mmCIF file of C-alpha atoms in Angstrom:
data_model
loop_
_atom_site.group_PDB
_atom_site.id
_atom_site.type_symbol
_atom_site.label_atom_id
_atom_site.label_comp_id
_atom_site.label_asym_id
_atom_site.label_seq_id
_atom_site.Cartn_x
_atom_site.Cartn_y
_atom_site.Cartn_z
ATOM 1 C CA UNK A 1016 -5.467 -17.560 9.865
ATOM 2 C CA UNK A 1017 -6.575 -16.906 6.401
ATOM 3 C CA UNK A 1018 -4.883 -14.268 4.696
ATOM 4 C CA UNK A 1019 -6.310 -11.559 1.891
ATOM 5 C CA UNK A 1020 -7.168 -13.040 -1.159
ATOM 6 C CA UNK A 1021 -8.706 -11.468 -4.417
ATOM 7 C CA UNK A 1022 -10.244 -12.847 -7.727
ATOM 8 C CA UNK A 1023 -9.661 -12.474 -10.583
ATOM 9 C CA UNK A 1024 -5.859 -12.814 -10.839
ATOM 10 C CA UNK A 1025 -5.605 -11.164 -14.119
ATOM 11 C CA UNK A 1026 -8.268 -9.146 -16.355
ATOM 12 C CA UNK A 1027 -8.592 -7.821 -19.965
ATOM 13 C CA UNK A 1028 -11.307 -5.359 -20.602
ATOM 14 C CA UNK A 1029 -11.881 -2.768 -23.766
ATOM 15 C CA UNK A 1030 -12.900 0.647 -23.354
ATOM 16 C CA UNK A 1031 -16.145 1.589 -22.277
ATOM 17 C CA UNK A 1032 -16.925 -1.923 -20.600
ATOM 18 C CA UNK A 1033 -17.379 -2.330 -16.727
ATOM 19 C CA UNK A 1034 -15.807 -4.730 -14.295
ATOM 20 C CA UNK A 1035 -16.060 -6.448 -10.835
ATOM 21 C CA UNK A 1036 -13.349 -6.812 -9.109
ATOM 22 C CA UNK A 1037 -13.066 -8.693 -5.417
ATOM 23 C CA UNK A 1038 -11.672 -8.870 -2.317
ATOM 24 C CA UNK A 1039 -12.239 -11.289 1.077
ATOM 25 C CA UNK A 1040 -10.725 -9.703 3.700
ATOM 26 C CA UNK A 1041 -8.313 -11.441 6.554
ATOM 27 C CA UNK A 1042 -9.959 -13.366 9.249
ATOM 28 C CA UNK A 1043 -11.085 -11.193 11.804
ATOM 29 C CA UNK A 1044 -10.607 -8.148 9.735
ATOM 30 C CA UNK A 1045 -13.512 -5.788 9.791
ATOM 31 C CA UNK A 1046 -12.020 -2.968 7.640
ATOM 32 C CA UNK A 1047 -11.395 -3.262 3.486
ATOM 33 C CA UNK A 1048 -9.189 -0.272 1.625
ATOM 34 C CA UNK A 1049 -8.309 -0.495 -2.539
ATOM 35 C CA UNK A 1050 -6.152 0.845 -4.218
ATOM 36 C CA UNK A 1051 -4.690 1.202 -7.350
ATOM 37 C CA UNK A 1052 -0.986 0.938 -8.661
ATOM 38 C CA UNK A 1053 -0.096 2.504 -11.621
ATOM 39 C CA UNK A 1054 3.118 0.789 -13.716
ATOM 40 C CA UNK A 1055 6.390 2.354 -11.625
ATOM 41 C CA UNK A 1056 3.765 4.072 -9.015
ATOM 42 C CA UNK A 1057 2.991 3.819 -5.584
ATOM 43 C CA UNK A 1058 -0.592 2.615 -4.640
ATOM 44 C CA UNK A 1059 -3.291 5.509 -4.734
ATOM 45 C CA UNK A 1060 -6.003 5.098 -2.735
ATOM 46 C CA UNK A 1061 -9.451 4.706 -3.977
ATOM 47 C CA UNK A 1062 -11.472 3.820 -0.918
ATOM 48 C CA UNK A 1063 -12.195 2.109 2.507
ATOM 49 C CA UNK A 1064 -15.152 0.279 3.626
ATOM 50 C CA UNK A 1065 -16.105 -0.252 7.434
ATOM 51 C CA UNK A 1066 -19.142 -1.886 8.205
ATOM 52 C CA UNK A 1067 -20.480 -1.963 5.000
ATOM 53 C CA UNK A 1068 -20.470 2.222 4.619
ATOM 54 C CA UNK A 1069 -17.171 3.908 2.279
ATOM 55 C CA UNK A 1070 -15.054 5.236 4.937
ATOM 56 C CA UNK A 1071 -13.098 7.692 2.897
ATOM 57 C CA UNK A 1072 -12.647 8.328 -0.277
ATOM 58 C CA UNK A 1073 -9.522 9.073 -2.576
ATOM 59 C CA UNK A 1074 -9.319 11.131 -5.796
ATOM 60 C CA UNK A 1075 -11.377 9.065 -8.148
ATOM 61 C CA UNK A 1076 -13.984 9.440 -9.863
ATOM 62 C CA UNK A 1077 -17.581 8.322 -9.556
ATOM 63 C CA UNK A 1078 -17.432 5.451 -11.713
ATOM 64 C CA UNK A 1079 -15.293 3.560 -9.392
ATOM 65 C CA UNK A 1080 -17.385 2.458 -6.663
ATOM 66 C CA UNK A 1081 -17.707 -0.083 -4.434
ATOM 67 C CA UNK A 1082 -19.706 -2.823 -1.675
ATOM 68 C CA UNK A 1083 -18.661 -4.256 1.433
ATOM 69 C CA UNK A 1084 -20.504 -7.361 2.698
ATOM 70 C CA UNK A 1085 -21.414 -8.501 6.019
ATOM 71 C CA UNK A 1086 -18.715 -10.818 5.917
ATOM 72 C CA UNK A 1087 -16.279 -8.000 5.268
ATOM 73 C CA UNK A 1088 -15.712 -9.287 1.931
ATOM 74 C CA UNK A 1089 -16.041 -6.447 -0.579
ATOM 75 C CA UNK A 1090 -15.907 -5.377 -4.206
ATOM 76 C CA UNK A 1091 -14.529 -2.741 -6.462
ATOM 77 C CA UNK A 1092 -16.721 -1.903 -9.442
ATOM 78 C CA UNK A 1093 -15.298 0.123 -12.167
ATOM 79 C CA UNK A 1094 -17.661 1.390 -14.686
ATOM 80 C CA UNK A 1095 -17.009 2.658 -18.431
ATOM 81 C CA UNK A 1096 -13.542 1.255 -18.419
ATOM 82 C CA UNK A 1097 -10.782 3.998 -19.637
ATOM 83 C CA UNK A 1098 -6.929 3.341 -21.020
ATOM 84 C CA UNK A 1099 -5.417 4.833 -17.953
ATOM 85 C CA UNK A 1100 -7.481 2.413 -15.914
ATOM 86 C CA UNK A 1101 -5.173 -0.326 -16.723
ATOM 87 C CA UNK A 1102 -2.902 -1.306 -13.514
ATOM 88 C CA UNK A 1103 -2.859 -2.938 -9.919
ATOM 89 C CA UNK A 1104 -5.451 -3.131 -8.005
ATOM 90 C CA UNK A 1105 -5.069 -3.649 -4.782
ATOM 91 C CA UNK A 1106 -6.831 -4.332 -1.553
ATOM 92 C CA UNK A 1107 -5.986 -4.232 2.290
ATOM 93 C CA UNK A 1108 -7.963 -5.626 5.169
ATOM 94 C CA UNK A 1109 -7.359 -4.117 8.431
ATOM 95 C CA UNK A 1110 -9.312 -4.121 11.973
ATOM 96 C CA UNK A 1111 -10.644 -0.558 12.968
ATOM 97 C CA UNK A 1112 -9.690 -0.407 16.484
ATOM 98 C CA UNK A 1113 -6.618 -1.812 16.619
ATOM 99 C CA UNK A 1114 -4.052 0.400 17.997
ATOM 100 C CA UNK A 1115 -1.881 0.942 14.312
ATOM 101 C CA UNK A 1116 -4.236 -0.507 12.135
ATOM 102 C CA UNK A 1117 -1.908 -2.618 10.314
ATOM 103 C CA UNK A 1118 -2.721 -2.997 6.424
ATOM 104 C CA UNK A 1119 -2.241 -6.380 4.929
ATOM 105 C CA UNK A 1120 -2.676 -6.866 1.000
ATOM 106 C CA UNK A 1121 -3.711 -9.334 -1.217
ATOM 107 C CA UNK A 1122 -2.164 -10.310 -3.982
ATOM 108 C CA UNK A 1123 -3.757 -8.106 -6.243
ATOM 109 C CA UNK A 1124 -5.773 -8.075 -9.693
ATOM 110 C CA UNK A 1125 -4.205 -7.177 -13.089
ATOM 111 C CA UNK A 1126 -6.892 -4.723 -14.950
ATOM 112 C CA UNK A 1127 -5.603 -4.605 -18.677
ATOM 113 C CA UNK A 1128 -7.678 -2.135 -20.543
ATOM 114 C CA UNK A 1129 -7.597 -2.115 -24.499
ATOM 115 C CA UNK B 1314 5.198 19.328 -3.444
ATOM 116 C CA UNK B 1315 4.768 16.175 -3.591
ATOM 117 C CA UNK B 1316 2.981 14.733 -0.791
ATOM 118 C CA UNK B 1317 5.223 11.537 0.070
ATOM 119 C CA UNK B 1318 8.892 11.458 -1.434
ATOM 120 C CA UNK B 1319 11.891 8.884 -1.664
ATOM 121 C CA UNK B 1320 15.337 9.560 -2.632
ATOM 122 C CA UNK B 1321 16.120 8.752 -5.534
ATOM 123 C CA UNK B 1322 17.100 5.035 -7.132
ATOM 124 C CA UNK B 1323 17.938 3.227 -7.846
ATOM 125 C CA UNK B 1324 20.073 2.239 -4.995
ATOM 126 C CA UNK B 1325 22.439 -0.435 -4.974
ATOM 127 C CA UNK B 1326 24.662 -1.563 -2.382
ATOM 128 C CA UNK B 1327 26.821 -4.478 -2.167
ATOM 129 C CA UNK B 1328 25.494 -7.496 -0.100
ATOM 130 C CA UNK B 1329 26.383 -7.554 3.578
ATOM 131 C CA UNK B 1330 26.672 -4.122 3.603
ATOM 132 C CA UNK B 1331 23.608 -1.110 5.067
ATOM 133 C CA UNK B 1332 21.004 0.122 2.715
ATOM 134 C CA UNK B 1333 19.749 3.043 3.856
ATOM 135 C CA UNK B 1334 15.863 4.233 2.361
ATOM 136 C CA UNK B 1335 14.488 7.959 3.111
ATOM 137 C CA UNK B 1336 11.154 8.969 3.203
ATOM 138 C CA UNK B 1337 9.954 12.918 3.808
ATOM 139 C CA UNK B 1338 6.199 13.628 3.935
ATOM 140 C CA UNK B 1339 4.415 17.011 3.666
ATOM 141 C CA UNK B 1340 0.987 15.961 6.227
ATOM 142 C CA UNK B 1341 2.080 17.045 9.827
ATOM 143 C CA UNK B 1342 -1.412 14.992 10.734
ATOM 144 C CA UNK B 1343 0.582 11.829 9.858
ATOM 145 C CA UNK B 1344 0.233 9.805 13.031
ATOM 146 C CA UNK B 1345 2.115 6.163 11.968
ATOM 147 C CA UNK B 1346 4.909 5.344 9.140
ATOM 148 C CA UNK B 1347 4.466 2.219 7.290
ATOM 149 C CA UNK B 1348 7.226 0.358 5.368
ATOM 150 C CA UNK B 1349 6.469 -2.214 2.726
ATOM 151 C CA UNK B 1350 8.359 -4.300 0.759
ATOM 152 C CA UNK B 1351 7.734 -5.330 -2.821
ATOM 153 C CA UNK B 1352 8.609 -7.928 -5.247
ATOM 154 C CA UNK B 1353 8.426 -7.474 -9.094
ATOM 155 C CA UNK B 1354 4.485 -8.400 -9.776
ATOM 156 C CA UNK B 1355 3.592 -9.033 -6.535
ATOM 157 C CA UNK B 1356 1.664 -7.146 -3.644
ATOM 158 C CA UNK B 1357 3.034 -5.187 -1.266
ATOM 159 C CA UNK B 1358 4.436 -6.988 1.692
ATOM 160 C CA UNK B 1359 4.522 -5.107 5.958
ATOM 161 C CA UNK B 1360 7.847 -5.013 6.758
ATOM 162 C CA UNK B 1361 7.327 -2.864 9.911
ATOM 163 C CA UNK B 1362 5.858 0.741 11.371
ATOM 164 C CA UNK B 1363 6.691 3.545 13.981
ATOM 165 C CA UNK B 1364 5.121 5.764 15.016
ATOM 166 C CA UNK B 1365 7.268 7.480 18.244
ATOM 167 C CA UNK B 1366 10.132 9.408 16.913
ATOM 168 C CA UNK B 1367 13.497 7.941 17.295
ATOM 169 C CA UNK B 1368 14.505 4.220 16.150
ATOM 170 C CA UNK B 1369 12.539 1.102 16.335
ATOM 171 C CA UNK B 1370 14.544 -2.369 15.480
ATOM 172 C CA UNK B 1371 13.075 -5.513 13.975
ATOM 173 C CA UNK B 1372 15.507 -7.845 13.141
ATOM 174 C CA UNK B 1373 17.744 -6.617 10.419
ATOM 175 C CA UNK B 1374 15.498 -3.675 9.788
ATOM 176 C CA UNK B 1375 15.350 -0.362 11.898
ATOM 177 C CA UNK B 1376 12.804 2.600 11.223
ATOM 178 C CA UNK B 1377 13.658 5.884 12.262
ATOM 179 C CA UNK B 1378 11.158 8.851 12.740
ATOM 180 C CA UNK B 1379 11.872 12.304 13.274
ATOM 181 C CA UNK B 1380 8.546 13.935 13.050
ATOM 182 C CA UNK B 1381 9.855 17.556 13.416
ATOM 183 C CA UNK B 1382 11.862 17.494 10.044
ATOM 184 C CA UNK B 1383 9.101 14.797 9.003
ATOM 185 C CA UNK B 1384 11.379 12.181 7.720
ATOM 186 C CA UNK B 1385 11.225 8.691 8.177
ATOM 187 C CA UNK B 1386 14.106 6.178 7.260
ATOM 188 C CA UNK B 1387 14.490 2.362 6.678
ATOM 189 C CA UNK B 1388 18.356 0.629 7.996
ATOM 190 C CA UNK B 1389 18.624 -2.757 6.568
ATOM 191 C CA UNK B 1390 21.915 -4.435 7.841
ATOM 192 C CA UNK B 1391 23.869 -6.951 6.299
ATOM 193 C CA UNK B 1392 21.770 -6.993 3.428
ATOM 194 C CA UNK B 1393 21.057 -9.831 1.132
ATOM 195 C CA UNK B 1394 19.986 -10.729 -2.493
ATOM 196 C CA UNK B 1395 17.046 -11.494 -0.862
ATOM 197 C CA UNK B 1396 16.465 -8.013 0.041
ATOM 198 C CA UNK B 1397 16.251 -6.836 -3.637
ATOM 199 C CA UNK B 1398 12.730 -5.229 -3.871
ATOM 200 C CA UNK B 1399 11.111 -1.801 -4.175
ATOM 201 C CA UNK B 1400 10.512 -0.551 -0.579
ATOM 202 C CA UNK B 1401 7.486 1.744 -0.153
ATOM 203 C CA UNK B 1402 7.248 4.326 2.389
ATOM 204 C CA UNK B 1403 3.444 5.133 3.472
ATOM 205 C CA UNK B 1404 2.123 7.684 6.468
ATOM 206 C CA UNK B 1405 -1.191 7.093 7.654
ATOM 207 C CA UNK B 1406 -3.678 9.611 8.172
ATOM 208 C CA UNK B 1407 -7.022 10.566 8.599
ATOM 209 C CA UNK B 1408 -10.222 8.771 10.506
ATOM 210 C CA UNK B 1409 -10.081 6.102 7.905
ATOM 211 C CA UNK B 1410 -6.491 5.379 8.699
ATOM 212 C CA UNK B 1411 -5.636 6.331 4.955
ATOM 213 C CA UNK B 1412 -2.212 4.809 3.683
ATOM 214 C CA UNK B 1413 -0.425 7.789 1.121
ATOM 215 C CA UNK B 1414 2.401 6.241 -0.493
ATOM 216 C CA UNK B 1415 5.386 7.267 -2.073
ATOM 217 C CA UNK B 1416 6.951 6.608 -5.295
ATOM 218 C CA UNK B 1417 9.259 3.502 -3.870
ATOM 219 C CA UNK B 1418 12.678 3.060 -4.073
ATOM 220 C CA UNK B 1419 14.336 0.062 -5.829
ATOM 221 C CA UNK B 1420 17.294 -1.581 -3.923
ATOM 222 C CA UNK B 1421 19.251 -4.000 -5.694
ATOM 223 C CA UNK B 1422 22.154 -6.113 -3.471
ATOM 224 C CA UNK B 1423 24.633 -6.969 -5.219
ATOM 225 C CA UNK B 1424 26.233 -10.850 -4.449
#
């Protein structure tokens, strides 16, 4: 079983600029959720995507926005990068429809906006 | 009021002995309880869920629920080093199953 796995590891950005971020969900995992982790904060969450549609949407602006593939994999796009965008970001594959939809997350990618 | 909150840390607790972690949450639509465990710079890890109220034991670990006062705690017996993480509390909610966390709570076990 292949667990979550995101690229890049690590990211430095200036202000204004946009970036990709990405996300291959967990073998047999239909279901993708980000979110983002502030330094000494709990994970907020951005959005979900089920089959390929946002599911549900956090308290975020616009400019974040997002794809979900038909392989479940999925991206987070962040556009017109701001200081307070720099943290965590996180995503969790789950499968809709099972009883407690379990979250699993990868390992993250470290946005560092100058 | 804060939507998700943890008691204060950090706690510490000396190793072998019960670290307790509370959660209260202010969404009575909260249907499950996630707890997750996390190292310095990494991801957040499942540790376990409930969802019934009362107690529900994995291992060293027990989750306890009590909907009506909307709490939810974490036991960890005989605790180790190993156990020194932040521990994130997280109800679910909502159609897309949407995961509000709290602050976290940083437990440090003493050898």
């Amino acid at each position: 079983e292949t667990g979550v796995t995101q690229s890049p590891t690590h990211l430095i950005k200036t202000r204004g600029q946009q970036v990709t971020l990405r996300c291959s969900s967990q073998s047999g995992h239909n279901t993708v959720s980000w979110y983002q982790q502030a330094l000494g904060q709990g994970p907020q969450f951005i959005f979900q995507y089920y089959r390929e549609e946002e599911n549900g949407r956090g308290n975020f602006p616009p400019r974040f926005s997002g794809l979900q593939f038909p392989n479940y994999s999925s991206e987070l796009n962040v556009n017109a990068l701001e200081l307070d965008d720099s943290a965590l970001y996180l995503c969790a594959s789950s499968q809709k429809g099972l009883a407690f939809g379990e979250q699993f997350f990868g390992p993250g990618t470290r946005l560092t906006v100058l | 009021q804060k939507e998700v909150e943890q008691n204060s840390g950090p706690l510490s607790v000396p190793e072998g002995a019960i670290a307790s972690l509370n959660c209260t949450y202010s969404d009575r639509g909260s249907q499950s309880f996630f707890w997750y465990r996390q190292y310095s710079g990494k991801s957040p890890e499942l540790i376990m869920f409930i969802y019934s109220n009362g107690d529900k034991e994995d291992g060293r670990f027990t989750a306890q629920l009590n909907k009506a006062s909307q709490y939810v705690s974490l036991l960890i017996r005989d605790s180790q080093p190993s156990d020194s993480a932040t521990y994130l509390c997280a109800p679910m909610t909502g159609a897309n199953s949407k995961l509000t966390f709290g602050k976290g709570i940083t437990l440090s076990v003493r050898p």
